[in-house]
Coordinates of C-alpha atoms in Angstrom, one line a residue:
M20 CA 50.3 -95.7 24.9
I21 CA 46.6 -95.2 24.0
Q22 CA 47.5 -92.4 21.6
F23 CA 50.1 -94.6 20.0
L24 CA 47.6 -97.4 19.5
K25 CA 45.1 -95.0 18.0
E26 CA 47.7 -93.6 15.6
S27 CA 48.9 -97.1 14.6
T28 CA 45.4 -98.4 14.1
F29 CA 44.4 -95.3 12.0
A30 CA 47.6 -95.7 9.9
V31 CA 46.8 -99.4 9.3
N32 CA 43.1 -98.6 8.4
E33 CA 44.4 -96.0 5.9
V34 CA 46.7 -98.6 4.3
F35 CA 43.8 -101.1 3.9
N36 CA 41.5 -98.4 2.5
K37 CA 44.0 -97.3 -0.1
S38 CA 44.7 -101.0 -0.9
W39 CA 41.0 -101.8 -1.3
E40 CA 40.4 -98.9 -3.7
L41 CA 43.4 -99.9 -5.8
L42 CA 42.3 -103.5 -5.9
K43 CA 38.8 -102.6 -7.1
R44 CA 40.3 -100.5 -10.0
H45 CA 42.9 -103.1 -11.0
Y46 CA 41.5 -106.4 -9.8
F47 CA 41.9 -108.5 -12.9
S48 CA 45.5 -107.5 -13.6
V49 CA 46.7 -108.1 -10.0
A50 CA 44.6 -111.2 -9.4
G51 CA 45.8 -112.5 -12.8
L52 CA 49.4 -112.3 -11.6
C53 CA 48.5 -113.9 -8.3
F54 CA 46.9 -116.7 -10.3
L55 CA 50.1 -117.2 -12.3
L56 CA 52.0 -117.5 -9.0
F57 CA 49.5 -120.1 -7.8
V58 CA 49.8 -122.1 -11.1
T59 CA 53.6 -121.8 -11.1
S60 CA 53.8 -123.1 -7.5
G61 CA 51.4 -126.0 -8.1
L62 CA 53.1 -127.0 -11.4
S63 CA 56.6 -126.9 -9.9
N64 CA 55.5 -129.2 -7.0
Y65 CA 53.9 -131.6 -9.4
L66 CA 56.7 -131.8 -11.9
A67 CA 59.4 -132.0 -9.2
T68 CA 57.6 -134.9 -7.5
T69 CA 56.9 -136.7 -10.8
I70 CA 60.3 -136.3 -12.4
S71 CA 62.1 -137.3 -9.2
D72 CA 60.9 -140.8 -9.6
F73 CA 63.1 -141.4 -12.7
N74 CA 65.6 -138.5 -12.8
V75 CA 66.8 -136.7 -9.7
V76 CA 69.1 -134.3 -11.5
L77 CA 66.4 -133.2 -13.9
S78 CA 64.0 -132.9 -10.9
G79 CA 66.5 -130.6 -9.1
F80 CA 66.9 -128.5 -12.3
M81 CA 63.2 -128.1 -12.7
A82 CA 62.8 -127.2 -9.1
F83 CA 65.4 -124.5 -9.4
F84 CA 63.9 -123.2 -12.7
F85 CA 60.4 -122.9 -11.2
M86 CA 61.8 -121.3 -8.1
V87 CA 63.4 -118.6 -10.2
M88 CA 60.2 -118.2 -12.2
Y89 CA 58.1 -118.0 -9.1
F90 CA 60.1 -115.3 -7.3
G91 CA 60.6 -113.5 -10.6
L92 CA 56.8 -113.4 -11.0
N93 CA 56.5 -112.3 -7.4
M94 CA 58.9 -109.4 -8.0
T95 CA 57.1 -108.5 -11.2
L96 CA 53.8 -108.3 -9.2
F97 CA 55.2 -106.0 -6.6
K98 CA 56.9 -103.8 -9.2
Y99 CA 53.6 -103.6 -11.1
I100 CA 51.7 -102.7 -8.0
L101 CA 54.2 -100.0 -7.1
S102 CA 53.7 -98.5 -10.6
L103 CA 50.0 -98.4 -10.0
I104 CA 50.4 -96.7 -6.6
D105 CA 52.6 -94.1 -8.3
G106 CA 49.9 -93.5 -10.9
N107 CA 51.8 -95.2 -13.8
H108 CA 48.7 -97.1 -15.0
D109 CA 49.9 -97.4 -18.6
K110 CA 53.1 -99.2 -17.6
K111 CA 53.3 -102.6 -19.3
L112 CA 53.9 -105.8 -17.4
T113 CA 57.0 -106.5 -19.6
Q114 CA 58.6 -103.4 -18.1
C115 CA 58.1 -104.7 -14.6
I116 CA 60.0 -108.0 -15.1
P117 CA 63.1 -108.0 -12.8
S118 CA 66.6 -108.1 -14.4
S119 CA 69.0 -111.0 -13.8
K120 CA 71.0 -108.7 -11.5
E121 CA 67.9 -107.9 -9.4
L122 CA 67.1 -111.6 -9.1
A123 CA 70.7 -112.3 -8.0
H124 CA 70.4 -109.7 -5.3
F125 CA 67.1 -111.2 -4.2
F126 CA 68.4 -114.7 -3.8
G127 CA 71.5 -113.4 -2.2
A128 CA 69.4 -111.6 0.4
M129 CA 67.3 -114.7 0.9
L130 CA 70.4 -116.8 1.5
T131 CA 71.6 -114.2 4.0
I132 CA 68.3 -114.4 5.9
M133 CA 68.6 -118.2 6.1
V134 CA 72.2 -117.8 7.5
L135 CA 71.0 -115.2 10.0
S136 CA 68.2 -117.4 11.1
F137 CA 70.5 -120.4 11.7
A138 CA 73.0 -118.1 13.5
L139 CA 70.1 -116.9 15.8
L140 CA 69.4 -120.5 16.7
M141 CA 73.0 -121.2 17.5
I142 CA 73.4 -118.0 19.6
V143 CA 70.2 -118.7 21.6
G144 CA 71.4 -122.2 22.2
A145 CA 74.9 -121.1 23.2
V146 CA 73.6 -118.5 25.6
S147 CA 71.0 -120.9 27.1
F148 CA 73.3 -123.9 27.4
P149 CA 74.8 -122.9 30.8
F150 CA 71.3 -122.9 32.4
L151 CA 71.0 -126.6 31.4
Y152 CA 73.6 -127.5 34.0
L153 CA 72.0 -125.3 36.7
L154 CA 68.7 -127.1 36.3
E155 CA 70.2 -130.6 36.0
N156 CA 70.2 -131.7 39.6
G157 CA 67.2 -133.8 40.5
T158 CA 65.8 -133.8 37.0
N159 CA 65.6 -136.6 34.4
R160 CA 68.3 -135.8 31.9
T161 CA 66.3 -136.8 28.8
E162 CA 63.2 -134.9 29.9
L163 CA 65.4 -131.8 30.7
L164 CA 67.2 -132.0 27.4
N165 CA 63.8 -132.2 25.5
K166 CA 62.5 -129.2 27.4
F167 CA 65.7 -127.3 26.8
T168 CA 65.6 -128.0 23.1
S169 CA 62.0 -127.0 22.7
T170 CA 62.6 -123.8 24.6
V171 CA 65.6 -122.9 22.5
V172 CA 63.8 -123.6 19.3
S173 CA 60.8 -121.6 20.4
A174 CA 62.9 -118.6 21.4
A175 CA 64.9 -118.7 18.2
A176 CA 61.6 -119.0 16.2
I177 CA 60.3 -115.8 17.9
L178 CA 63.5 -113.9 17.2
T179 CA 63.5 -115.1 13.6
F180 CA 59.9 -114.0 13.2
I181 CA 60.8 -110.5 14.4
L182 CA 63.9 -110.5 12.2
I183 CA 61.8 -111.4 9.1
I184 CA 59.4 -108.6 9.9
R185 CA 62.3 -106.1 10.0
I186 CA 63.8 -107.3 6.7
A187 CA 60.7 -108.3 4.9
F188 CA 60.8 -105.2 2.6
Y189 CA 64.2 -105.9 1.1
P190 CA 62.6 -107.0 -2.3
F191 CA 61.1 -103.5 -2.7
F192 CA 64.4 -101.8 -2.3
I193 CA 65.9 -104.1 -4.9
I194 CA 63.2 -103.4 -7.5
D195 CA 62.4 -99.8 -6.5
K196 CA 65.8 -98.4 -5.4
H197 CA 68.1 -100.8 -7.2
A198 CA 69.8 -101.6 -4.0
G199 CA 72.2 -104.5 -3.6
T200 CA 71.9 -107.6 -1.4
F201 CA 73.1 -106.2 1.9
K202 CA 72.1 -102.6 1.3
S203 CA 68.5 -103.7 0.7
L204 CA 68.5 -105.6 4.0
R205 CA 69.9 -102.5 5.8
F206 CA 67.3 -100.3 4.2
S207 CA 64.5 -102.6 5.4
F208 CA 65.9 -102.5 8.9
A209 CA 65.9 -98.7 8.8
L210 CA 62.4 -98.5 7.2
T211 CA 60.7 -100.8 9.7
K212 CA 62.2 -99.0 12.8
G213 CA 59.3 -97.7 14.7
N214 CA 56.8 -99.4 12.4
V215 CA 56.9 -103.0 13.8
F216 CA 53.6 -102.7 15.7
K217 CA 51.8 -101.4 12.6
L218 CA 53.2 -104.3 10.6
L219 CA 52.1 -106.7 13.3
L220 CA 48.5 -105.4 13.1
I221 CA 48.6 -105.9 9.3
F222 CA 50.0 -109.4 9.8
A223 CA 47.3 -110.2 12.5
V224 CA 44.5 -109.4 10.0
F225 CA 45.7 -111.9 7.4
A226 CA 46.8 -114.4 10.0
S227 CA 43.4 -114.4 11.6
L228 CA 41.8 -115.2 8.2
Q229 CA 44.2 -118.0 7.7
L230 CA 43.5 -119.4 11.2
L231 CA 39.8 -119.2 10.6
Q232 CA 40.2 -121.3 7.4
M233 CA 42.3 -123.9 9.3
Y234 CA 39.7 -123.9 12.1
F235 CA 36.9 -124.9 9.8
N236 CA 39.1 -127.5 8.1
Y237 CA 39.9 -129.0 11.5
L238 CA 36.1 -129.1 12.3
E239 CA 35.6 -130.8 8.9
Y240 CA 33.2 -128.1 7.7
Y241 CA 34.5 -128.6 4.2
I242 CA 32.0 -126.5 2.4
I243 CA 32.9 -123.4 4.6
F244 CA 36.6 -124.3 4.2
I245 CA 36.3 -124.4 0.4
I246 CA 34.4 -121.1 0.3
L247 CA 37.1 -119.5 2.5
N248 CA 39.8 -121.0 0.4
L249 CA 38.3 -119.5 -2.7
V250 CA 37.9 -116.1 -1.0
S251 CA 41.5 -116.3 0.1
S252 CA 42.8 -117.3 -3.4
F253 CA 40.8 -114.7 -5.4
L254 CA 40.5 -111.8 -2.9
V255 CA 42.7 -112.1 0.2
V256 CA 46.0 -112.9 -1.6
P257 CA 45.7 -110.0 -4.2
L258 CA 44.7 -107.7 -1.4
A259 CA 47.6 -108.8 0.8
C260 CA 50.1 -108.1 -2.1
I261 CA 48.7 -104.6 -2.5
V262 CA 48.6 -103.9 1.3
V263 CA 52.3 -104.8 1.6
S264 CA 53.1 -102.5 -1.3
V265 CA 51.0 -99.6 0.0
A266 CA 52.6 -100.0 3.4
Y267 CA 56.0 -99.8 1.8
R268 CA 55.1 -96.6 0.0
S269 CA 53.5 -95.1 3.2
M270 CA 56.6 -95.9 5.3
M271 CA 58.9 -94.5 2.6
A272 CA 57.0 -91.2 2.7
D273 CA 57.9 -90.9 6.4
Y274 CA 61.4 -92.3 6.0
H275 CA 64.1 -89.9 7.2
G276 CA 67.1 -92.3 7.3
G277 CA 70.2 -91.9 5.2
E278 CA 71.1 -93.4 1.9
D279 CA 73.4 -95.9 3.6
P280 CA 71.7 -96.9 6.8
K281 CA 73.5 -99.0 9.4
I282 CA 71.8 -102.0 11.0
L283 CA 73.2 -101.3 14.5
N284 CA 71.7 -97.8 14.5
N285 CA 68.3 -99.2 13.5
I286 CA 67.8 -102.2 15.7
F287 CA 65.7 -100.4 18.3

């Protein structure tokens, strides 16, 4: 177990070192795309809220338009970073824009994830429901129902979090391997098999920075919060995008699965 932790930590350190070097060489191009994502997100929220006051249909259309634009920019960013990792430094941004087919596969996979998350909640609830009657005697029904609901939701949230980690790399297979909706999800399951702990370490690094920012905001240390927010916007977010891309390339280098992996064979 100790050896496994050492190997995992070393692998994560290697990913961060490669990512940091890549960010230093191409900071302005990567950060520029991240800034466009930030502007698109903020503008979409503002326009959707403003327009909804006098035209709900137009507000919905604008929300859909900006959603496509936002995730299109996101996929462009990852495709551009992958080209930098592969040494294609002269590749133009216009060549990294996803096609309409790739966007359709992306949203199809996103919809599938939402359905799977809801299905997990239903399954956990159905499996846990018989225990509600076993614990009912001598307990206030309302209090018991509230505890049961919170427990089911918490368990489903944990399972959904694990599910998202396992299938989080589906956009890379869409833009890099031109895989379809379901094949990209299966590929992600196969790729992350045996790498969940490493991904959790990477997630923990960025989550700790976000928690630190929330902590200072809670304490009302607004100057420190603003400084951390600026650091997050102009350094942490670009670095996180590169780290995820480098992790994908690193895992693909060690991938020995087939060209048509099965989910059941890659769950554990």
